[in-house]
CSV table of C-alpha atoms in Angstrom, one decimal:
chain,number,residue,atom,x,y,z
A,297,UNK,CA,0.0,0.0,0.0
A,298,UNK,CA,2.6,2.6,0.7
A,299,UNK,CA,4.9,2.0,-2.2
A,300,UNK,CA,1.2,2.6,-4.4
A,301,UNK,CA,0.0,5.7,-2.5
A,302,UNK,CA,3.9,6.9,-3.0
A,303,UNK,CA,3.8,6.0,-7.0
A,304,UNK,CA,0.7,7.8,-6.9
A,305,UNK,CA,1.8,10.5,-5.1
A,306,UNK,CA,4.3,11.5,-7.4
A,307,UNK,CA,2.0,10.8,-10.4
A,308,UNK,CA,-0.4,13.4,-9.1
A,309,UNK,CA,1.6,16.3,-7.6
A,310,UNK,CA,5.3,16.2,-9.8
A,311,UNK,CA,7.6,14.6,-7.0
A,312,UNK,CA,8.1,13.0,-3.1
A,313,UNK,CA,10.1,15.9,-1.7
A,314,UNK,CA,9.1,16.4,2.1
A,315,UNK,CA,6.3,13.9,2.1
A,316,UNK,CA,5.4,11.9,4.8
A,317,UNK,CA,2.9,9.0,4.9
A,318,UNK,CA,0.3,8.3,7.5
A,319,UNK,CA,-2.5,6.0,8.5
A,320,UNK,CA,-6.1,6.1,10.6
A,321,UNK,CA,-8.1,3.0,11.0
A,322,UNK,CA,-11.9,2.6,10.6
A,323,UNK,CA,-14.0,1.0,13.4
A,324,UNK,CA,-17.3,-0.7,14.4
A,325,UNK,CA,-19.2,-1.1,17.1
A,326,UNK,CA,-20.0,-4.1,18.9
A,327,UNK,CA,-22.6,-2.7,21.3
A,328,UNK,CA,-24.7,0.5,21.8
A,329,UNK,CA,-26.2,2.0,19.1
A,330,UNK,CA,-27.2,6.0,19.2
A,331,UNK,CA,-26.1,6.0,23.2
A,332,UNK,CA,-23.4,8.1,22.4
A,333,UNK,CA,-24.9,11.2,22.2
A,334,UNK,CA,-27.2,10.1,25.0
A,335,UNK,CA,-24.5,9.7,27.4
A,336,UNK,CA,-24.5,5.7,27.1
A,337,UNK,CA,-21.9,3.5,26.9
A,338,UNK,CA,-20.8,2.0,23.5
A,339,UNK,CA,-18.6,-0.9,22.7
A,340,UNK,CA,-16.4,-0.5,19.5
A,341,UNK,CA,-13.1,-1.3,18.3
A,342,UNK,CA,-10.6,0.0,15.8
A,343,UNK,CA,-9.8,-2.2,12.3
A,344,UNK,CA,-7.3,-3.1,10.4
A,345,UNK,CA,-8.7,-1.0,7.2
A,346,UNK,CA,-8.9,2.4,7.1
A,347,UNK,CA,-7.5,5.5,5.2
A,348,UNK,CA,-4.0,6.2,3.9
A,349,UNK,CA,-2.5,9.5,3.0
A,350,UNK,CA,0.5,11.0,1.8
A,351,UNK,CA,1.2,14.4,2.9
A,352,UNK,CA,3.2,17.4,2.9
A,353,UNK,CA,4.1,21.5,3.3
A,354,UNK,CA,3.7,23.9,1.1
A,355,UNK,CA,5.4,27.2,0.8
A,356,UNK,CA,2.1,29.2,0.4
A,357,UNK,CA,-1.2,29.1,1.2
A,358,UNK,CA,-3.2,26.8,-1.4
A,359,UNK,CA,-4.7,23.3,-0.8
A,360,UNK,CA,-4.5,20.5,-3.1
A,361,UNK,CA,-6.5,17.4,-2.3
A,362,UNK,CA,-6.5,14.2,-4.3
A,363,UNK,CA,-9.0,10.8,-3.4
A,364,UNK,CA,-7.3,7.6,-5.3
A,365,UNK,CA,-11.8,6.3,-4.1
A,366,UNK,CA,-12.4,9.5,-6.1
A,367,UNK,CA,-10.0,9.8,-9.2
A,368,UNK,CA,-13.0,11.1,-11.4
A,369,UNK,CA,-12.7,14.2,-9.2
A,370,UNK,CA,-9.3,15.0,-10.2
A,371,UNK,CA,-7.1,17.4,-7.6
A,372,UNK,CA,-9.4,19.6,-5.6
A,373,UNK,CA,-7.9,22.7,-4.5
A,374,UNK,CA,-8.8,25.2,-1.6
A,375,UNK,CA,-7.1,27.5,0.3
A,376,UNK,CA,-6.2,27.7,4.3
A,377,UNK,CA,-8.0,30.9,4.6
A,378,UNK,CA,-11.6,31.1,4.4
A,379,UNK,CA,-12.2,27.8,5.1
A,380,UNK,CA,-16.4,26.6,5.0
A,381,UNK,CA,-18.3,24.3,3.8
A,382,UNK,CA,-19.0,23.8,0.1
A,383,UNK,CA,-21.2,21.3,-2.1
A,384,UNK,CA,-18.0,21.6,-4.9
A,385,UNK,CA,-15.6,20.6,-2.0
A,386,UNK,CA,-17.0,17.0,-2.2
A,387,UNK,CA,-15.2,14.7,0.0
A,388,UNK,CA,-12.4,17.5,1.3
A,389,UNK,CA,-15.2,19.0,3.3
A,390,UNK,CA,-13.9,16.6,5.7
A,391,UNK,CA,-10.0,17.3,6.2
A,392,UNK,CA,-11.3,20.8,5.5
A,393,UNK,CA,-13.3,20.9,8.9
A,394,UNK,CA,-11.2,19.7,10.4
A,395,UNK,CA,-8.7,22.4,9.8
A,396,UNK,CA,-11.6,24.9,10.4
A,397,UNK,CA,-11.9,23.1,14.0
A,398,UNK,CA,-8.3,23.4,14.9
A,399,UNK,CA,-8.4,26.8,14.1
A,400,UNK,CA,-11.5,27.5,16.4
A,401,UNK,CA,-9.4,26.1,18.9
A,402,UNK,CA,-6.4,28.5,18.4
A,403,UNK,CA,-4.4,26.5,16.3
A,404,UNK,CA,-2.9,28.6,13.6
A,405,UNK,CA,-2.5,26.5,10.3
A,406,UNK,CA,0.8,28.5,8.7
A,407,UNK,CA,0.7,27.1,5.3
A,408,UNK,CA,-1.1,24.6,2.7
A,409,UNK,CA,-0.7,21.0,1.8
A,410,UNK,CA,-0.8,18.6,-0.5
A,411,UNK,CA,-2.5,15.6,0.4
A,412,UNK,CA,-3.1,12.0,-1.2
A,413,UNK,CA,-5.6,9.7,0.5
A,414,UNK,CA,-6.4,6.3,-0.6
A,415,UNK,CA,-9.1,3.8,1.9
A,416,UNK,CA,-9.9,0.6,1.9
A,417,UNK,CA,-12.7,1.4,3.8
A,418,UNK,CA,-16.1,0.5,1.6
A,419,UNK,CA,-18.1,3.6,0.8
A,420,UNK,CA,-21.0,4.2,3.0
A,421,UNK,CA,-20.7,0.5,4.8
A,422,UNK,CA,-21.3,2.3,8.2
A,423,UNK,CA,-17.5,1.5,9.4
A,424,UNK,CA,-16.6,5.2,9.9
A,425,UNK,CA,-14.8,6.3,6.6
A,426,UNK,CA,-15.4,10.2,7.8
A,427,UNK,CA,-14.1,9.5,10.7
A,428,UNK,CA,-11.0,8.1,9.7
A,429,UNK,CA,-10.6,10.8,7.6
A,430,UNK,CA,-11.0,13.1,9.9
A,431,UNK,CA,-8.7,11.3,12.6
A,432,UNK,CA,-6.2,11.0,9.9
A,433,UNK,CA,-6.2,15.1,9.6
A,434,UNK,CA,-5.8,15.4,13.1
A,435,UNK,CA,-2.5,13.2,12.7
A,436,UNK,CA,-1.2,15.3,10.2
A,437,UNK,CA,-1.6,18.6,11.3
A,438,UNK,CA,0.0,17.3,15.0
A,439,UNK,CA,3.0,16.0,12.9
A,440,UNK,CA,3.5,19.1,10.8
A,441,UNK,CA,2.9,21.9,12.8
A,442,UNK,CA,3.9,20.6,16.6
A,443,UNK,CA,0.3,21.3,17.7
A,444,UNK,CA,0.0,20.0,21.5
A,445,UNK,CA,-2.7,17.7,21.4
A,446,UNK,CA,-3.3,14.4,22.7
A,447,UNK,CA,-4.8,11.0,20.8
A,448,UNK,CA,-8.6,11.9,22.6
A,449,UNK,CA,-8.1,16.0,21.9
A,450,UNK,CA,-7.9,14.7,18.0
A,451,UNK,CA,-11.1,12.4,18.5
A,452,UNK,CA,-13.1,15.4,20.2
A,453,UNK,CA,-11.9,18.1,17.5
A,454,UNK,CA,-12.7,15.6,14.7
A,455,UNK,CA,-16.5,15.3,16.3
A,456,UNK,CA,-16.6,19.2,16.6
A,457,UNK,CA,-15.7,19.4,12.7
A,458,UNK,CA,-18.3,17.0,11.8
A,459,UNK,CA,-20.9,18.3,13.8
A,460,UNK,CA,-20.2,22.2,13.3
A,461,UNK,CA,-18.3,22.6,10.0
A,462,UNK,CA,-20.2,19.2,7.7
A,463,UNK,CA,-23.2,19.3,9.8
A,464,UNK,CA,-23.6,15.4,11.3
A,465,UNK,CA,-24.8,15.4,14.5
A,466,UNK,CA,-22.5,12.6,15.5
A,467,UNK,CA,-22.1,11.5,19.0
A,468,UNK,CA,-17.9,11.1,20.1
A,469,UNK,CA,-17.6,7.0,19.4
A,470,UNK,CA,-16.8,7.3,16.0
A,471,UNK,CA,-13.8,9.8,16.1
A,472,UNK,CA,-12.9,8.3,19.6
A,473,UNK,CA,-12.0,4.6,18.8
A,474,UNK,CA,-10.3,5.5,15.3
A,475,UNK,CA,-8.2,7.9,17.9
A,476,UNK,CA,-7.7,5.5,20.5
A,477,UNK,CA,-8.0,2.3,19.2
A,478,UNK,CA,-5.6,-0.7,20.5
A,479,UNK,CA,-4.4,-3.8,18.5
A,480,UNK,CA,-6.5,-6.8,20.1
A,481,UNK,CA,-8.5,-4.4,22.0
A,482,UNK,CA,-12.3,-3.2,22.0
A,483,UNK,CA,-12.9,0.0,24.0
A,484,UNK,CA,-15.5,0.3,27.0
A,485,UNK,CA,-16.6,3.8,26.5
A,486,UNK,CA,-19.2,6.2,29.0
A,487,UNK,CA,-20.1,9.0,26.3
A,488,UNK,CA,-20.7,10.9,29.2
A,489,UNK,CA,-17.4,11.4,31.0
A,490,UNK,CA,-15.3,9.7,28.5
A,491,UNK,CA,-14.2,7.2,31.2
A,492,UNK,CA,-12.9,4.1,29.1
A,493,UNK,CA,-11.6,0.7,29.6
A,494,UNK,CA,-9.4,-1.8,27.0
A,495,UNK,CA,-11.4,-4.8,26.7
A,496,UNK,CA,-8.9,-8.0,25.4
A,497,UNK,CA,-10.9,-9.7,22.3
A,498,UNK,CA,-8.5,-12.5,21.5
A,499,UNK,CA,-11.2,-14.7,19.4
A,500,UNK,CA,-9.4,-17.8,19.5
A,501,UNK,CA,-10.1,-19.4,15.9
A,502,UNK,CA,-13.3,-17.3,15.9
A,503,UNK,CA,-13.8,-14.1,13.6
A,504,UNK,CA,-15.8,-11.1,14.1
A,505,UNK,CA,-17.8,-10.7,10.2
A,506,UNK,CA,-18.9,-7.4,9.1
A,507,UNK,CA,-22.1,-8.4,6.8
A,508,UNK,CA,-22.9,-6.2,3.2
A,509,UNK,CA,-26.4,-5.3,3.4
A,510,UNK,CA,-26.3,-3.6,0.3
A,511,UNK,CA,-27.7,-0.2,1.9
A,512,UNK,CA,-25.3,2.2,2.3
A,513,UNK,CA,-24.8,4.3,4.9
A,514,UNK,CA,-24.1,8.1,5.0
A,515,UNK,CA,-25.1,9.8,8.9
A,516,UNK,CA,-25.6,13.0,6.5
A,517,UNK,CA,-28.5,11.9,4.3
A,518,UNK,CA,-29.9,9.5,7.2
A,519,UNK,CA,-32.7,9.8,9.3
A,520,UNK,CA,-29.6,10.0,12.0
A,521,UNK,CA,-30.0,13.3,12.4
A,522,UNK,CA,-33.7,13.4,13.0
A,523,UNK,CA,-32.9,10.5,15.7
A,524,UNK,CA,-30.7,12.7,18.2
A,525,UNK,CA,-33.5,15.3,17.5
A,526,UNK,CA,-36.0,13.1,18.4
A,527,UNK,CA,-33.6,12.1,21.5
A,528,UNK,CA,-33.1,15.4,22.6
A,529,UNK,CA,-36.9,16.6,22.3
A,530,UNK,CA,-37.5,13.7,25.0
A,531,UNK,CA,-34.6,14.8,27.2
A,532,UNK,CA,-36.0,18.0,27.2
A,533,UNK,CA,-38.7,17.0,28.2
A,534,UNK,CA,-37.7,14.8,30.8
A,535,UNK,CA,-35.4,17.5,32.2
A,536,UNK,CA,-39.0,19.7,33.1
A,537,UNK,CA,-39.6,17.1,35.8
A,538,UNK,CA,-36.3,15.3,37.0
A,539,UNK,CA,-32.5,16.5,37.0
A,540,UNK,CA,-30.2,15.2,34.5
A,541,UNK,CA,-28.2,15.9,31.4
A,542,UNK,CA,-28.6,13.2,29.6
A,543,UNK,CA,-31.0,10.1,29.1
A,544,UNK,CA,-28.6,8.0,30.1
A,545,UNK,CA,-28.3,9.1,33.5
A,546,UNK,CA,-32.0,7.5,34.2
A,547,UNK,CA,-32.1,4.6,35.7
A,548,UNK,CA,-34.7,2.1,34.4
A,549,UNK,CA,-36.8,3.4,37.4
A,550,UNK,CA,-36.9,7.2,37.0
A,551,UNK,CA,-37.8,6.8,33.2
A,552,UNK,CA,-41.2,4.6,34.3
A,553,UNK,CA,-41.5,7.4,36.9
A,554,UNK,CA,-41.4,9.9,34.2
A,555,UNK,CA,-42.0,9.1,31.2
A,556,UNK,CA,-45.3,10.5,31.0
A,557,UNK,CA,-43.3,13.9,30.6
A,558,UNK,CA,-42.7,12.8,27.2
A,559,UNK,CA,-44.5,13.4,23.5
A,560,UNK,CA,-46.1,10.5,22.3
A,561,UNK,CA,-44.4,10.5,18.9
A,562,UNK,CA,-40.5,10.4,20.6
A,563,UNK,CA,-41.4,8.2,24.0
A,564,UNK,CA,-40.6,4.9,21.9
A,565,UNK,CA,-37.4,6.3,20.8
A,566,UNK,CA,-36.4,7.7,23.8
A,567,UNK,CA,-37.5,4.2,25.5
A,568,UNK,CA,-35.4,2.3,23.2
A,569,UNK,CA,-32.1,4.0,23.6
A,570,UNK,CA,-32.4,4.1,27.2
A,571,UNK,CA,-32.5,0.4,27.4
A,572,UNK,CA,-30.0,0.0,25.1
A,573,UNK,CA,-27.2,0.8,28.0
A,574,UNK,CA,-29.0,-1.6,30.3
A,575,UNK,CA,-26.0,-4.1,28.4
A,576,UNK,CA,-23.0,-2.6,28.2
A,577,UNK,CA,-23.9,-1.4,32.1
A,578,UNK,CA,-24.2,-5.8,32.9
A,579,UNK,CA,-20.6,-5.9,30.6
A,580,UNK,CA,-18.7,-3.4,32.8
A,581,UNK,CA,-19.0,-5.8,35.4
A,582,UNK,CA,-17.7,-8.1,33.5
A,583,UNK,CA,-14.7,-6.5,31.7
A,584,UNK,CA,-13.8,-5.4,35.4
A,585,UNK,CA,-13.6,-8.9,36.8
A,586,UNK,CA,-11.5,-10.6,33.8
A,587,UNK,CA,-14.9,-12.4,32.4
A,588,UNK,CA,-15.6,-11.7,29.2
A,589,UNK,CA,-17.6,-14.6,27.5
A,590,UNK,CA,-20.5,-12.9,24.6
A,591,UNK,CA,-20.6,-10.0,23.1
A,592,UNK,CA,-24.0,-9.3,21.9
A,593,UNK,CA,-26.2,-7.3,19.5
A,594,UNK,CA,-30.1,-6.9,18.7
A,595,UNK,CA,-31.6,-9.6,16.5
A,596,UNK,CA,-34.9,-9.7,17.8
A,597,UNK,CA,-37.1,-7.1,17.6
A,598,UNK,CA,-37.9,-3.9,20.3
A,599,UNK,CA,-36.0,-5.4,23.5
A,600,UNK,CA,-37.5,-4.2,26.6
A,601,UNK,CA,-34.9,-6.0,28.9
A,602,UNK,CA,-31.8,-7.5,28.7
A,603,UNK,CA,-31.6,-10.4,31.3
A,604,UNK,CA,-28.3,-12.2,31.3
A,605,UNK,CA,-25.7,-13.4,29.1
A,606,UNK,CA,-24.3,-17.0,29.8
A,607,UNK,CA,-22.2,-19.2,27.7
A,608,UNK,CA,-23.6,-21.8,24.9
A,609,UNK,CA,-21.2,-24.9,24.9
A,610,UNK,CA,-21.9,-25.9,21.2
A,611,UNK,CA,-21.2,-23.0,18.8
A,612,UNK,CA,-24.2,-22.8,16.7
A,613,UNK,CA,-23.7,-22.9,12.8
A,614,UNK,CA,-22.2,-19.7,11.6
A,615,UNK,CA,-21.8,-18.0,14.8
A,616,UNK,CA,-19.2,-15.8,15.4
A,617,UNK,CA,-18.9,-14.6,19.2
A,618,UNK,CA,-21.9,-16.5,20.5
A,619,UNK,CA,-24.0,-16.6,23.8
A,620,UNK,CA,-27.4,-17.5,24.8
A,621,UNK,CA,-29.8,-14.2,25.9
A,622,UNK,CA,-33.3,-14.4,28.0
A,623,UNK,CA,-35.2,-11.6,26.2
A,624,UNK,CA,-38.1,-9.8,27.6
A,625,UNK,CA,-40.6,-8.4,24.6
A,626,UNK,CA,-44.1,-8.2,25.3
A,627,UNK,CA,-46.1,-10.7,25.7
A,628,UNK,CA,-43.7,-13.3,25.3
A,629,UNK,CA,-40.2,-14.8,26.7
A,630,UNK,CA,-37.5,-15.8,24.1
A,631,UNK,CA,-34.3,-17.5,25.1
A,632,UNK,CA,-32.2,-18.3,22.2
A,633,UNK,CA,-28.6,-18.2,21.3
A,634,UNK,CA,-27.2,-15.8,18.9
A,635,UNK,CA,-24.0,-14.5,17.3
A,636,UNK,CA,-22.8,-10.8,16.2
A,637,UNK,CA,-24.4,-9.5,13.2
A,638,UNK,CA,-22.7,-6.3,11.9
């Protein structure tokens, strides 16, 4: 890979001199979907793809971006100053905002680049490609410029560029385990504090598959954004009759107190993503005391309450990380094994 993004490199912008080559993984999650922006816990991990670039100062002010994913686009070109948003931008929105967020945060950016990227991250398969990209920015500004920041600063300015500069809502999981990520490691995360732990996931002849659905995935024409909305109409609404900051601060208790301060149309949501960190609350346990034996996502329908997790001793058909669930949905009890589905 780097002897084809350094061929290309030189193809592209004339020669290698002063470049520097640099890497950001992707990630997925294992547990905790839209908890973190609702102050939940989430469960992902870093991979081994990701996003590639090839980078290096220039002696003015100009930008020149080129995608080896986008080579119909040819060499985009910006400048450092008056950096926003544009539709012609295309994919340098991204690195672009980020730059825009490092400068919101006092970081003076004292010349332009040229910059290569090339991911084998799939387009739009939900494993964080805008992330990574963003990540990767963060790496290359550090490198270049000296900027103090640590791993986690450049996961919490990649969020702010994405949320502020491209206009994705995004919670901090994303930008956080590309950042943070740790060979053979998944990453315990509380959204709310961004307290974390390293969770050892050595599958032992197993695999964890990531699945093509065919649907791709892009937060920015989703209905992702009208899901935090929906989120934060119920925790403002919630906040009217009990003090917290976030939904996942209730305890399963205070929301059946409560929930009648809630709008019809959101109270299912908001349900739903509560109950989500029920889990990952039963896992922290877990991590802490070494055991570690199912990691688990939501195959069956709205899930009201997770039970308890306990080993299957056959490995069912297929499975990947397997173990078997009691599932409370209404009206009826379902206990059945079941394996990650990404």
């Amino acid at each position: 890979m780097k002897d084809m993004i350094l061929k290309k490199f030189e193809e592209v912008f004339g020669d290698l001199e002063g470049v520097k080559v640099f890497f950001a993984p992707g990630r997925v999650n294992l547990i905790g979907e839209h908890t973190d922006y609702n102050g939940g816990h989430v469960f992902p991990c870093a991979l081994t793809i990701g996003t590639y670039a090839v980078a290096r100062k220039r002696n003015d002010r100009k930008l020149r971006f080129y995608s080896m994913n986008f080579e119909n686009l040819g060499v985009l070109e910006s400048s450092i100053d008056g950096l926003k948003p544009e539709k012609e931008a295309d994919w340098t929105n991204y690195p672009k905002g980020v730059m825009w967020a490092f400068g919101e945060r006092g970081f003076e950016i004292p010349c332009g680049m040229d910059i290569l990227l090339n991911g084998n991250i799939p387009n739009g398969s939900g494993l964080s490609s805008s992330a990574s990209v963003e990540v990767l920015t963060g790496f290359i500004l550090r490198d270049f410029f000296g900027f103090d920041v640590s791993n986690q600063d450049l996961a919490l300015i990649g969020q702010f560029s994405e949320n502020n500069f491209n206009g994705v809502n995004c919670g901090i999981m994303d930008q956080f385990a590309i950042a943070m990520g740790k060979e053979d490691h998944a990453i315990f995360l509380d959204t709310a504090d961004l307290s974390y732990t390293y969770a050892p996931v050595k599958l032992e002849g197993a695999k964890i598959v990531i699945a093509c659905s065919n649907k791709k995935r892009g937060l920015g024409d989703s209905k992702y954004n009208e899901r935090r909305s929906e989120c934060e109409t119920a925790l403002a609404e919630l906040q009217k009759v009990v003090e917290i900051k976030s939904l996942g601060e209730l305890t399963e208790e205070a929301f059946e107190a409560n929930k009648s301060a809630i709008k019809d149309e959101v109270r299912k949501v908001a349900k739903s993503d509560f109950l989500k960190k029920l889990l990952p609350n039963f896992l922290n346990e877990k991590i802490k005391s070494g055991i570690f034996t199912a990691i688990i996502t939501e195959p069956i329908g709205i899930l009201k309450r997770w039970l308890s997790i306990v080993p299957i001793p056959d490995t069912p058909p297929g499975a990947i990380l397997f173990g078997e669930v009691n599932i409370a949905i209404p009206n009826e009890n379902i206990k059945a094994p079941i394996a990650i589905t990404i």
